Short mmCIF file of C-alpha atoms in Angstrom, two decimals:
data_model
loop_
_atom_site.label_atom_id
_atom_site.label_comp_id
_atom_site.label_asym_id
_atom_site.label_seq_id
_atom_site.Cartn_x
_atom_site.Cartn_y
_atom_site.Cartn_z
CA MET A 1 -19.71 13.52 6.81
CA ILE A 2 -22.29 10.84 7.58
CA GLU A 3 -22.31 7.52 5.77
CA ILE A 4 -25.64 5.77 5.43
CA TRP A 5 -26.01 2.13 4.45
CA LEU A 6 -29.41 1.86 2.85
CA ASN A 7 -31.74 -0.08 0.64
CA PRO A 8 -33.77 2.40 -1.45
CA ALA A 9 -36.78 0.07 -1.33
CA CYS A 10 -36.91 0.37 2.49
CA SER A 11 -39.25 2.99 3.95
CA LYS A 12 -37.07 3.44 7.07
CA CYS A 13 -34.08 4.10 4.80
CA ARG A 14 -36.01 6.67 2.78
CA THR A 15 -37.14 8.35 6.00
CA ALA A 16 -33.55 8.46 7.30
CA GLU A 17 -32.29 9.98 4.08
CA SER A 18 -35.10 12.57 4.15
CA GLU A 19 -34.11 13.49 7.71
CA LEU A 20 -30.49 13.92 6.68
CA LYS A 21 -31.55 16.18 3.81
CA ALA A 22 -33.89 18.19 6.07
CA ALA A 23 -31.06 18.69 8.57
CA GLY A 24 -28.72 19.85 5.81
CA ALA A 25 -26.32 17.06 6.72
CA ASP A 26 -23.42 16.20 4.45
CA TYR A 27 -23.70 12.48 3.75
CA THR A 28 -22.77 9.67 1.40
CA VAL A 29 -24.96 6.75 0.47
CA ARG A 30 -23.83 3.16 0.35
CA ARG A 31 -26.34 0.85 -1.24
CA TYR A 32 -25.19 -2.09 0.77
CA LEU A 33 -27.11 -4.63 -1.31
CA ASP A 34 -25.12 -3.55 -4.38
CA GLU A 35 -21.85 -3.12 -2.46
CA PRO A 36 -22.02 -5.58 0.45
CA PRO A 37 -19.86 -4.87 3.48
CA THR A 38 -16.92 -7.12 4.14
CA VAL A 39 -16.56 -9.12 7.32
CA ALA A 40 -14.01 -6.53 8.50
CA GLU A 41 -16.44 -3.68 7.82
CA LEU A 42 -19.19 -5.50 9.70
CA GLU A 43 -16.81 -6.07 12.63
CA ASP A 44 -16.02 -2.35 12.65
CA VAL A 45 -19.68 -1.29 12.57
CA LEU A 46 -20.64 -3.79 15.26
CA GLY A 47 -17.80 -2.54 17.45
CA ARG A 48 -19.05 1.03 17.13
CA LEU A 49 -22.64 -0.08 17.77
CA GLY A 50 -21.61 -2.21 20.75
CA LEU A 51 -23.72 -5.05 19.34
CA GLU A 52 -23.34 -8.61 18.12
CA PRO A 53 -24.20 -9.73 14.57
CA TRP A 54 -27.48 -11.35 15.64
CA ASP A 55 -28.54 -8.02 17.15
CA ILE A 56 -28.65 -6.42 13.70
CA ALA A 57 -29.92 -9.44 11.77
CA ARG A 58 -33.20 -9.52 9.91
CA THR A 59 -34.24 -13.03 10.90
CA ALA A 60 -37.45 -13.01 8.86
CA ASP A 61 -35.38 -12.26 5.77
CA ALA A 62 -33.16 -15.26 6.55
CA ARG A 63 -36.17 -17.53 6.19
CA LYS A 64 -37.11 -15.84 2.91
CA LEU A 65 -33.55 -16.31 1.62
CA GLY A 66 -33.47 -19.94 2.70
CA VAL A 67 -30.58 -19.23 5.06
CA THR A 68 -30.26 -21.17 8.30
CA LEU A 69 -28.93 -18.88 11.01
CA PRO A 70 -26.40 -20.20 13.52
CA ALA A 71 -26.88 -20.14 17.27
CA LYS A 72 -26.65 -16.74 18.92
CA ASP A 73 -23.41 -17.27 20.77
CA SER A 74 -19.81 -16.17 20.54
CA ALA A 75 -18.67 -19.50 19.09
CA GLU A 76 -20.85 -18.80 16.02
CA ARG A 77 -19.98 -15.11 15.64
CA GLY A 78 -17.74 -15.72 12.62
CA ALA A 79 -20.46 -17.73 10.91
CA TRP A 80 -22.92 -14.88 11.44
CA LEU A 81 -20.49 -12.36 9.96
CA ALA A 82 -19.79 -14.55 6.94
CA LEU A 83 -23.51 -15.02 6.29
CA MET A 84 -24.19 -11.29 6.55
CA ALA A 85 -21.36 -10.48 4.14
CA GLU A 86 -22.63 -13.11 1.72
CA HIS A 87 -26.31 -12.20 2.16
CA PRO A 88 -26.48 -8.46 2.92
CA LYS A 89 -30.29 -8.60 3.03
CA LEU A 90 -29.75 -10.08 6.49
CA ILE A 91 -28.42 -6.74 7.78
CA GLN A 92 -30.77 -4.38 9.58
CA ARG A 93 -31.12 -1.02 7.92
CA PRO A 94 -30.39 1.82 7.73
CA ILE A 95 -27.04 2.02 9.48
CA LEU A 96 -25.59 5.52 9.81
CA THR A 97 -22.11 6.54 10.91
CA ALA A 98 -21.18 10.14 11.73
CA SER A 99 -17.71 11.55 11.14
CA ASP A 100 -16.91 11.20 14.85
CA GLY A 101 -17.63 7.46 14.71
CA THR A 102 -21.09 7.59 16.27
CA THR A 103 -23.02 4.74 14.67
CA VAL A 104 -26.71 3.89 14.92
CA VAL A 105 -29.30 1.67 13.36
CA GLY A 106 -31.51 4.57 12.29
CA ARG A 107 -34.97 3.08 12.54
CA ASP A 108 -36.34 5.68 14.95
CA PRO A 109 -36.25 9.49 15.24
CA ALA A 110 -34.04 9.47 18.36
CA SER A 111 -31.31 7.42 16.67
CA LEU A 112 -31.40 9.65 13.60
CA ALA A 113 -31.17 12.76 15.75
CA GLN A 114 -28.22 11.27 17.64
CA VAL A 115 -26.13 10.67 14.50
CA ILE A 116 -27.07 14.05 12.98
CA ALA A 117 -26.06 15.83 16.20
CA ALA A 118 -22.76 13.92 16.33
CA ASP A 119 -21.76 14.96 12.85
#
């Protein structure tokens, strides 16, 4: 089963969900703005993505939210995670995880195909 973190107002999220439906994929939806991920969940997703928090941050949304982002370095990693858990609008979307652990930020057809194939 694939889990998709999405914001229904996001066109990329709607496209990803349409692709999952078209592929006949079994999936669950997590509206991450309504049910924000914890710091531990963010750590887990980032580990599977092989990325750092600033790699999946929506920096333009930080300005809109009035959030000052820390420096992009390992000393500030915890601060990034705390901000993302507190302000989930900072998280890039959609994030999809296949049952085998394959995780992608599904903003392009290749990433979507990768997670669908892995499930």
